[in-house]
Amino acid sequence: MGAHRQGVRRQARLRPRAVDGIIGAVFHPPIRPAAMRRISLSRYLIEEQREKHWIEADLRLLIEVVARACKSISIAVSKGALADALGSAGAENVQGEVQKKLDVISNEILLEANEWGGHLAAMASEEMEHPHQIPHRFPRGEYLLLFDPLDGSSNIDVNVSVGTIFSVLRCPEGASATDDAVFLQRGAEQVAAGFAVYGPSTLLVLTLGHGVAVFTLDREMGSFILTQDGLTIPADTAEFAINMSNLRHWEPPVRRYIDECLAGKTGPRGKDFNMRWVASMVADLFRILTRGGVFMYPCDAKNTRGRLRLMYEANPMAFIVEQAGGAATDGRRRILDIVPEALHQRVGLVIGSKNEVERVTRYHQDAGAA
Ligand code: AHG
Ligand code: MN
Ligand code: MN
């Protein structure tokens, strides 16, 4: 051990014992283990409920249950081939997409976890044609939960980040939760939304309508710990995310925007742009929440109604991004203002840094006016 380290240790031994954190005239905060200073998701939610009165007990329970389900999905994802969880499930979902085993497993985990708590009126999922009803033996609550149980399915088998997206609505009073129609509310009606990313760390991004918080899963403790609060997306960016293989199908306003980005310093934007495309929206959106950027999956000649689903992909992401100071449109309308017509309806999506989303939306308006 070096002389310096020895000196530090000796000083520590000789330091007078703290009495109520006070040593002489200098205040030393009481030394507590790091874990005790950390704010768990449970504590965060209790404070939102008890001190700020921003949420009710049932919504707190709902978020805790979803977070617990995300922990189970995270374990299944990380076991991968060891749990025989990779590959196709040999079936198609309502949208004609081949279901992966992990799509099915994640869906089951979320359904099972949320059935019995008494906080939900019904659930809807990307993987089920119609809403899932709460079995009669359990009490019913006033919330509706919608989810994309496993986002980024094409990345499951290649060990790239995937995630879970969820949206919470209130069931209208007196409405029958057996009907798809109870779910068809504008995104602006959401009371909470979030997504988990199963990446190098497992993250939970959450909004209750008062800003955005990020929790990181402490695997040893088994709890989500608050690691970022009051997230804000920079209004400007030099990074875009789009699947360039669809270029030949794009509408002129999208082509104009990307052409200008690609022209770089000598083009009309006067700066170079970088491009990223993970093909898991959860990972692309977390990057954008962290350092800015614009993500686009627009309507084009191939996907005339868009590729992503409004109710459990675009709406929750738009709510989160707006809460972080960003913006989200379908190229023309604010996502959160769209009145849904069907549970699984698709939508074009332009989301992220405010000024870039506004620019893309302006290009669509210019093209419409021409
Ligand atoms: P899902 O796996 O739930 O069907 O969603 C995948 C989505 C989204 O996460 C991603 O941004 C996009 O599909 C990727 O599309 P491409 O395959 O066209 O890249
Ligand atoms: Mn998805
Ligand atoms: Mn999915």
Short mmCIF file of C-alpha atoms and ligand atoms in Angstrom, two decimals:
data_model
loop_
_atom_site.label_atom_id
_atom_site.label_comp_id
_atom_site.label_asym_id
_atom_site.label_seq_id
_atom_site.Cartn_x
_atom_site.Cartn_y
_atom_site.Cartn_z
CA MET A 1 0.00 0.00 0.00
CA GLY A 2 1.39 3.47 -0.95
CA ALA A 3 2.28 6.11 1.65
CA HIS A 4 -0.65 8.26 0.52
CA ARG A 5 -3.25 5.47 1.02
CA GLN A 6 -1.75 4.69 4.45
CA GLY A 7 -2.07 8.38 5.37
CA VAL A 8 -5.72 8.42 4.32
CA ARG A 9 -6.46 5.35 6.42
CA ARG A 10 -4.70 6.82 9.46
CA GLN A 11 -6.65 10.07 9.10
CA ALA A 12 -9.90 8.13 8.88
CA ARG A 13 -9.04 6.29 12.13
CA LEU A 14 -8.08 9.49 13.93
CA ARG A 15 -11.14 11.45 12.81
CA PRO A 16 -13.42 12.19 15.79
CA ARG A 17 -16.68 10.27 15.81
CA ALA A 18 -19.58 12.16 14.30
CA VAL A 19 -22.31 13.07 16.77
CA ASP A 20 -25.54 13.62 14.84
CA GLY A 21 -23.48 14.45 11.78
CA ILE A 22 -21.68 17.39 13.46
CA ILE A 23 -17.89 17.42 13.86
CA GLY A 24 -16.83 20.63 15.52
CA ALA A 25 -18.22 23.53 13.53
CA VAL A 26 -18.24 21.62 10.24
CA PHE A 27 -21.40 19.77 9.23
CA HIS A 28 -20.84 16.28 7.85
CA PRO A 29 -23.98 14.59 6.62
CA PRO A 30 -24.51 11.22 8.30
CA ILE A 31 -22.79 8.48 6.33
CA ARG A 32 -25.35 6.03 5.00
CA PRO A 33 -24.83 3.04 2.73
CA ALA A 34 -25.37 3.96 -0.93
CA ALA A 35 -28.39 1.63 -1.19
CA MET A 36 -30.21 3.60 1.51
CA ARG A 37 -29.79 6.86 -0.37
CA ARG A 38 -31.30 5.35 -3.50
CA ILE A 39 -34.91 5.93 -4.47
CA SER A 40 -36.68 2.77 -5.52
CA LEU A 41 -39.62 2.80 -7.94
CA SER A 42 -41.91 1.94 -4.99
CA ARG A 43 -40.71 4.92 -2.98
CA TYR A 44 -40.95 7.20 -6.02
CA LEU A 45 -44.55 6.12 -6.61
CA ILE A 46 -45.51 6.44 -2.94
CA GLU A 47 -44.17 9.99 -2.92
CA GLU A 48 -46.11 10.78 -6.11
CA GLN A 49 -49.23 9.51 -4.37
CA ARG A 50 -48.82 10.67 -0.75
CA GLU A 51 -46.94 13.94 -1.07
CA LYS A 52 -47.77 15.25 -4.52
CA HIS A 53 -51.24 13.66 -4.82
CA TRP A 54 -50.53 13.09 -8.51
CA ILE A 55 -51.65 9.47 -8.58
CA GLU A 56 -54.12 7.20 -6.82
CA ALA A 57 -53.25 4.00 -4.98
CA ASP A 58 -54.65 1.85 -7.79
CA LEU A 59 -52.45 3.50 -10.41
CA ARG A 60 -49.44 3.04 -8.15
CA LEU A 61 -50.26 -0.65 -7.86
CA LEU A 62 -50.73 -0.89 -11.62
CA ILE A 63 -47.28 0.61 -12.35
CA GLU A 64 -45.64 -1.62 -9.74
CA VAL A 65 -47.24 -4.71 -11.27
CA VAL A 66 -46.20 -3.75 -14.80
CA ALA A 67 -42.65 -3.10 -13.55
CA ARG A 68 -42.62 -6.53 -11.88
CA ALA A 69 -43.75 -8.13 -15.12
CA CYS A 70 -40.96 -6.27 -16.95
CA LYS A 71 -38.47 -7.79 -14.51
CA SER A 72 -39.75 -11.27 -15.40
CA ILE A 73 -39.55 -10.49 -19.12
CA SER A 74 -36.03 -9.15 -18.63
CA ILE A 75 -35.03 -12.48 -17.04
CA ALA A 76 -36.59 -14.47 -19.90
CA VAL A 77 -34.86 -12.26 -22.50
CA SER A 78 -31.48 -12.57 -20.79
CA LYS A 79 -31.70 -16.38 -20.56
CA GLY A 80 -32.23 -16.54 -24.33
CA ALA A 81 -31.31 -19.90 -25.80
CA LEU A 82 -30.67 -21.37 -22.32
CA ALA A 83 -34.41 -21.18 -21.68
CA ASP A 84 -35.28 -22.21 -25.22
CA ALA A 85 -36.82 -18.73 -25.56
CA LEU A 86 -35.47 -17.82 -29.01
CA GLY A 87 -37.02 -18.38 -32.42
CA SER A 88 -40.51 -18.49 -33.81
CA ALA A 89 -43.61 -19.56 -31.89
CA GLY A 90 -44.99 -21.00 -35.12
CA ALA A 91 -48.05 -18.74 -35.17
CA GLU A 92 -49.13 -15.36 -36.50
CA ASN A 93 -50.68 -12.47 -34.59
CA VAL A 94 -53.75 -10.51 -35.72
CA GLN A 95 -51.56 -8.27 -37.88
CA GLY A 96 -50.17 -11.22 -39.83
CA GLU A 97 -46.74 -11.00 -38.22
CA VAL A 98 -44.95 -14.19 -37.22
CA GLN A 99 -44.89 -14.37 -33.43
CA LYS A 100 -41.62 -15.10 -31.73
CA LYS A 101 -41.58 -17.29 -28.62
CA LEU A 102 -40.62 -14.24 -26.58
CA ASP A 103 -43.59 -12.25 -27.97
CA VAL A 104 -45.88 -14.94 -26.60
CA ILE A 105 -44.00 -15.41 -23.31
CA SER A 106 -43.95 -11.63 -22.64
CA ASN A 107 -47.63 -11.33 -23.43
CA GLU A 108 -48.47 -14.16 -21.01
CA ILE A 109 -46.32 -12.62 -18.27
CA LEU A 110 -48.09 -9.26 -18.55
CA LEU A 111 -51.57 -10.80 -18.64
CA GLU A 112 -50.95 -13.10 -15.69
CA ALA A 113 -49.36 -10.37 -13.57
CA ASN A 114 -52.15 -7.86 -14.15
CA GLU A 115 -55.25 -10.04 -13.90
CA TRP A 116 -55.75 -10.40 -10.18
CA GLY A 117 -54.75 -7.08 -8.58
CA GLY A 118 -58.17 -5.44 -8.94
CA HIS A 119 -56.73 -2.34 -10.65
CA LEU A 120 -57.78 -3.09 -14.23
CA ALA A 121 -61.01 -3.16 -16.20
CA ALA A 122 -59.36 -4.85 -19.22
CA MET A 123 -56.11 -5.18 -21.17
CA ALA A 124 -55.24 -4.94 -24.86
CA SER A 125 -52.09 -6.17 -26.53
CA GLU A 126 -50.37 -6.19 -29.90
CA GLU A 127 -50.49 -9.97 -29.68
CA MET A 128 -54.28 -10.33 -29.16
CA GLU A 129 -57.03 -9.46 -31.60
CA HIS A 130 -59.48 -8.36 -28.90
CA PRO A 131 -59.12 -7.04 -25.34
CA HIS A 132 -58.40 -9.52 -22.58
CA GLN A 133 -61.12 -9.56 -19.95
CA ILE A 134 -60.44 -9.78 -16.23
CA PRO A 135 -61.70 -13.23 -15.06
CA HIS A 136 -64.91 -12.97 -13.02
CA ARG A 137 -63.26 -14.38 -9.90
CA PHE A 138 -61.16 -11.20 -9.59
CA PRO A 139 -62.36 -7.67 -8.81
CA ARG A 140 -62.33 -5.07 -11.58
CA GLY A 141 -60.68 -1.68 -11.43
CA GLU A 142 -61.04 1.54 -13.37
CA TYR A 143 -57.95 1.45 -15.58
CA LEU A 144 -57.26 0.06 -19.04
CA LEU A 145 -53.80 -1.23 -19.86
CA LEU A 146 -52.46 -1.50 -23.42
CA PHE A 147 -49.10 -2.97 -24.30
CA ASP A 148 -46.62 -4.03 -26.90
CA PRO A 149 -45.21 -6.90 -24.83
CA LEU A 150 -42.01 -7.28 -26.84
CA ASP A 151 -40.91 -4.43 -29.07
CA GLY A 152 -38.15 -5.11 -31.54
CA SER A 153 -38.98 -8.77 -32.15
CA SER A 154 -36.64 -8.96 -35.16
CA ASN A 155 -33.75 -8.32 -32.76
CA ILE A 156 -34.54 -11.11 -30.29
CA ASP A 157 -32.52 -13.82 -32.01
CA VAL A 158 -29.53 -11.57 -32.71
CA ASN A 159 -28.99 -10.40 -29.11
CA VAL A 160 -29.85 -6.74 -29.68
CA SER A 161 -31.88 -4.64 -27.20
CA VAL A 162 -35.64 -5.20 -27.14
CA GLY A 163 -38.30 -3.84 -24.79
CA THR A 164 -41.90 -3.50 -23.58
CA ILE A 165 -44.15 -0.47 -24.19
CA PHE A 166 -47.30 0.31 -22.19
CA SER A 167 -50.07 2.88 -22.01
CA VAL A 168 -52.66 3.44 -19.28
CA LEU A 169 -56.13 4.89 -19.89
CA ARG A 170 -59.16 5.30 -17.66
CA CYS A 171 -62.17 3.13 -18.45
CA PRO A 172 -65.09 5.52 -19.09
CA GLU A 173 -67.69 5.28 -16.32
CA GLY A 174 -70.48 2.84 -17.11
CA ALA A 175 -68.69 1.58 -20.26
CA SER A 176 -68.43 -2.11 -20.97
CA ALA A 177 -64.79 -3.16 -20.94
CA THR A 178 -65.64 -6.11 -23.20
CA ASP A 179 -65.93 -3.70 -26.10
CA ASP A 180 -62.88 -2.63 -28.18
CA ALA A 181 -64.45 0.85 -28.24
CA VAL A 182 -63.57 1.67 -24.61
CA PHE A 183 -59.92 1.69 -25.63
CA LEU A 184 -60.40 4.08 -28.54
CA GLN A 185 -59.42 7.24 -26.68
CA ARG A 186 -57.04 9.95 -27.85
CA GLY A 187 -53.46 9.64 -26.63
CA ALA A 188 -53.96 12.90 -24.74
CA GLU A 189 -56.24 10.95 -22.36
CA GLN A 190 -53.42 8.69 -21.16
CA VAL A 191 -52.83 8.84 -17.41
CA ALA A 192 -49.47 7.08 -17.56
CA ALA A 193 -47.12 5.53 -20.10
CA GLY A 194 -43.77 3.87 -20.06
CA PHE A 195 -41.37 1.49 -21.67
CA ALA A 196 -38.70 -0.95 -20.59
CA VAL A 197 -35.47 -1.57 -22.47
CA TYR A 198 -33.81 -4.96 -22.07
CA GLY A 199 -30.30 -3.92 -23.04
CA PRO A 200 -26.89 -3.95 -21.33
CA SER A 201 -28.96 -2.66 -18.37
CA THR A 202 -32.68 -3.09 -17.94
CA LEU A 203 -34.32 0.35 -17.83
CA LEU A 204 -37.83 1.55 -17.12
CA VAL A 205 -38.83 4.94 -18.53
CA LEU A 206 -42.00 6.33 -16.96
CA THR A 207 -44.32 9.30 -17.17
CA LEU A 208 -47.32 9.96 -14.96
CA GLY A 209 -47.96 13.23 -16.79
CA HIS A 210 -45.52 15.27 -14.70
CA GLY A 211 -42.21 14.79 -16.51
CA VAL A 212 -40.19 11.69 -17.30
CA ALA A 213 -38.17 9.51 -14.92
CA VAL A 214 -35.79 6.63 -15.68
CA PHE A 215 -35.20 3.67 -13.37
CA THR A 216 -32.41 1.13 -13.72
CA LEU A 217 -32.93 -2.45 -12.58
CA ASP A 218 -30.56 -3.44 -9.80
CA ARG A 219 -30.46 -7.15 -10.60
CA GLU A 220 -29.01 -8.22 -7.25
CA MET A 221 -31.61 -6.28 -5.25
CA GLY A 222 -34.38 -7.02 -7.74
CA SER A 223 -35.62 -3.43 -7.69
CA PHE A 224 -35.82 -0.54 -10.11
CA ILE A 225 -33.81 2.43 -8.82
CA LEU A 226 -34.36 6.03 -9.95
CA THR A 227 -31.36 7.02 -12.06
CA GLN A 228 -32.65 10.08 -13.97
CA ASP A 229 -35.51 12.46 -13.24
CA GLY A 230 -36.96 15.39 -15.18
CA LEU A 231 -35.54 14.16 -18.48
CA THR A 232 -35.45 16.73 -21.31
CA ILE A 233 -34.77 16.18 -25.00
CA PRO A 234 -32.57 18.79 -26.68
CA ALA A 235 -34.75 20.78 -29.13
CA ASP A 236 -32.11 20.57 -31.89
CA THR A 237 -30.20 17.57 -33.13
CA ALA A 238 -27.82 16.35 -35.80
CA GLU A 239 -28.95 12.71 -35.67
CA PHE A 240 -31.84 11.01 -37.44
CA ALA A 241 -33.28 7.49 -37.34
CA ILE A 242 -35.14 6.00 -40.28
CA ASN A 243 -35.11 2.70 -42.15
CA MET A 244 -33.26 3.85 -45.28
CA SER A 245 -34.20 0.68 -47.17
CA ASN A 246 -37.66 2.24 -47.63
CA LEU A 247 -36.24 5.31 -49.41
CA ARG A 248 -37.81 4.48 -52.75
CA HIS A 249 -41.27 4.38 -51.11
CA TRP A 250 -41.05 7.71 -49.23
CA GLU A 251 -43.31 10.69 -49.83
CA PRO A 252 -41.60 13.90 -51.08
CA PRO A 253 -41.56 15.75 -47.69
CA VAL A 254 -39.67 12.88 -46.01
CA ARG A 255 -37.29 12.62 -48.94
CA ARG A 256 -36.68 16.39 -48.80
CA TYR A 257 -35.89 16.26 -45.07
CA ILE A 258 -33.49 13.31 -45.35
CA ASP A 259 -31.84 14.70 -48.52
CA GLU A 260 -31.13 17.93 -46.66
CA CYS A 261 -29.66 16.01 -43.71
CA LEU A 262 -27.48 13.93 -46.05
CA ALA A 263 -26.24 17.07 -47.86
CA GLY A 264 -24.45 17.96 -44.60
CA LYS A 265 -22.35 21.09 -44.09
CA THR A 266 -22.59 22.31 -47.67
CA GLY A 267 -26.36 21.72 -47.88
CA PRO A 268 -29.24 23.90 -46.69
CA ARG A 269 -28.90 22.71 -43.07
CA GLY A 270 -25.26 23.81 -42.90
CA LYS A 271 -24.21 20.90 -40.66
CA ASP A 272 -23.39 17.21 -40.92
CA PHE A 273 -25.94 14.68 -39.64
CA ASN A 274 -25.36 11.22 -38.24
CA MET A 275 -27.74 8.27 -38.62
CA ARG A 276 -28.74 5.45 -36.23
CA TRP A 277 -31.35 2.69 -36.68
CA VAL A 278 -31.57 -0.07 -34.08
CA ALA A 279 -34.92 -1.43 -35.37
CA SER A 280 -36.18 -1.60 -31.78
CA MET A 281 -38.13 1.60 -31.19
CA VAL A 282 -37.51 1.33 -27.45
CA ALA A 283 -33.74 1.53 -27.99
CA ASP A 284 -33.99 4.28 -30.63
CA LEU A 285 -36.30 6.33 -28.41
CA PHE A 286 -34.17 5.90 -25.31
CA ARG A 287 -31.19 7.22 -27.27
CA ILE A 288 -33.28 10.20 -28.37
CA LEU A 289 -34.44 10.86 -24.79
CA THR A 290 -30.80 10.80 -23.75
CA ARG A 291 -29.08 12.89 -26.42
CA GLY A 292 -31.74 14.13 -28.84
CA GLY A 293 -32.56 13.04 -32.37
CA VAL A 294 -35.53 12.43 -34.61
CA PHE A 295 -37.10 9.03 -35.27
CA MET A 296 -39.30 8.47 -38.29
CA TYR A 297 -41.45 5.63 -39.48
CA PRO A 298 -43.61 7.63 -41.88
CA CYS A 299 -46.50 6.56 -44.07
CA ASP A 300 -45.06 5.67 -47.46
CA ALA A 301 -46.06 3.90 -50.65
CA LYS A 302 -45.38 0.50 -49.03
CA ASN A 303 -46.95 1.19 -45.62
CA THR A 304 -49.63 3.66 -46.67
CA ARG A 305 -51.09 3.85 -43.15
CA GLY A 306 -47.72 3.69 -41.44
CA ARG A 307 -45.95 0.76 -39.82
CA LEU A 308 -46.22 1.33 -36.08
CA ARG A 309 -49.38 0.92 -34.03
CA LEU A 310 -51.09 4.00 -32.60
CA MET A 311 -52.52 2.67 -29.35
CA TYR A 312 -49.56 0.84 -27.82
CA GLU A 313 -46.52 2.16 -29.69
CA ALA A 314 -47.00 5.74 -30.97
CA ASN A 315 -49.31 7.06 -28.21
CA PRO A 316 -47.22 6.03 -25.18
CA MET A 317 -43.99 7.15 -26.88
CA ALA A 318 -45.58 10.48 -27.88
CA PHE A 319 -46.77 11.05 -24.30
CA ILE A 320 -43.30 10.36 -22.91
CA VAL A 321 -41.50 12.45 -25.53
CA GLU A 322 -43.84 15.43 -25.08
CA GLN A 323 -43.35 15.19 -21.33
CA ALA A 324 -39.61 15.48 -22.00
CA GLY A 325 -40.10 18.62 -24.10
CA GLY A 326 -40.05 16.87 -27.50
CA ALA A 327 -42.81 16.50 -30.08
CA ALA A 328 -44.57 13.75 -32.05
CA THR A 329 -46.72 13.95 -35.19
CA ASP A 330 -47.78 11.67 -38.01
CA GLY A 331 -46.27 14.26 -40.37
CA ARG A 332 -49.41 16.35 -40.22
CA ARG A 333 -51.27 15.92 -36.91
CA ARG A 334 -50.09 15.76 -33.31
CA ILE A 335 -50.11 12.07 -32.42
CA LEU A 336 -51.85 12.65 -29.08
CA ASP A 337 -54.79 14.39 -30.84
CA ILE A 338 -55.60 11.53 -33.21
CA VAL A 339 -59.01 9.98 -32.56
CA PRO A 340 -58.47 6.22 -32.91
CA GLU A 341 -60.76 4.13 -35.05
CA ALA A 342 -59.42 0.65 -34.34
CA LEU A 343 -57.45 -1.06 -31.61
CA HIS A 344 -54.62 -2.15 -33.89
CA GLN A 345 -54.59 0.81 -36.25
CA ARG A 346 -51.27 1.89 -37.69
CA VAL A 347 -49.93 5.41 -37.92
CA GLY A 348 -47.03 7.32 -39.45
CA LEU A 349 -44.65 8.56 -36.76
CA VAL A 350 -42.20 11.47 -36.58
CA ILE A 351 -40.96 11.86 -33.01
CA GLY A 352 -38.14 13.39 -30.99
CA SER A 353 -36.38 16.76 -30.85
CA LYS A 354 -39.00 19.49 -31.12
CA ASN A 355 -37.47 21.67 -33.82
CA GLU A 356 -36.78 18.72 -36.13
CA VAL A 357 -40.27 17.26 -35.73
CA GLU A 358 -41.72 20.70 -36.45
CA ARG A 359 -39.52 20.99 -39.54
CA VAL A 360 -40.64 17.61 -40.94
CA THR A 361 -44.27 18.52 -40.19
CA ARG A 362 -43.80 21.90 -41.93
CA TYR A 363 -42.41 20.12 -45.02
CA HIS A 364 -45.59 18.00 -45.12
CA GLN A 365 -47.75 21.13 -44.84
CA ASP A 366 -45.72 22.83 -47.63
CA ALA A 367 -46.20 19.79 -49.84
CA GLY A 368 -49.92 19.69 -49.05
CA ALA A 369 -50.34 23.36 -49.91
CA ALA A 370 -48.42 23.07 -53.20
P1 AHG B 1 -42.57 -5.11 -32.97
O1 AHG B 1 -41.38 -5.93 -32.76
O2 AHG B 1 -43.35 -4.85 -31.71
O3 AHG B 1 -43.46 -5.59 -34.10
O4 AHG B 1 -42.12 -3.63 -33.37
C1 AHG B 1 -41.02 -3.44 -34.21
C2 AHG B 1 -41.07 -2.04 -34.73
C3 AHG B 1 -40.22 -1.05 -33.99
O5 AHG B 1 -39.72 -1.42 -32.78
C4 AHG B 1 -39.09 -0.76 -34.93
O6 AHG B 1 -38.76 0.59 -34.89
C5 AHG B 1 -39.59 -1.16 -36.27
O7 AHG B 1 -40.62 -2.07 -36.06
C6 AHG B 1 -38.52 -1.78 -37.09
O8 AHG B 1 -38.95 -1.84 -38.39
P2 AHG B 1 -38.03 -2.40 -39.58
O9 AHG B 1 -38.05 -3.88 -39.43
O10 AHG B 1 -38.69 -1.89 -40.80
O11 AHG B 1 -36.65 -1.82 -39.39
MN MN B 2 -43.32 -2.76 -31.34
MN MN B 3 -44.13 -6.27 -30.32
#
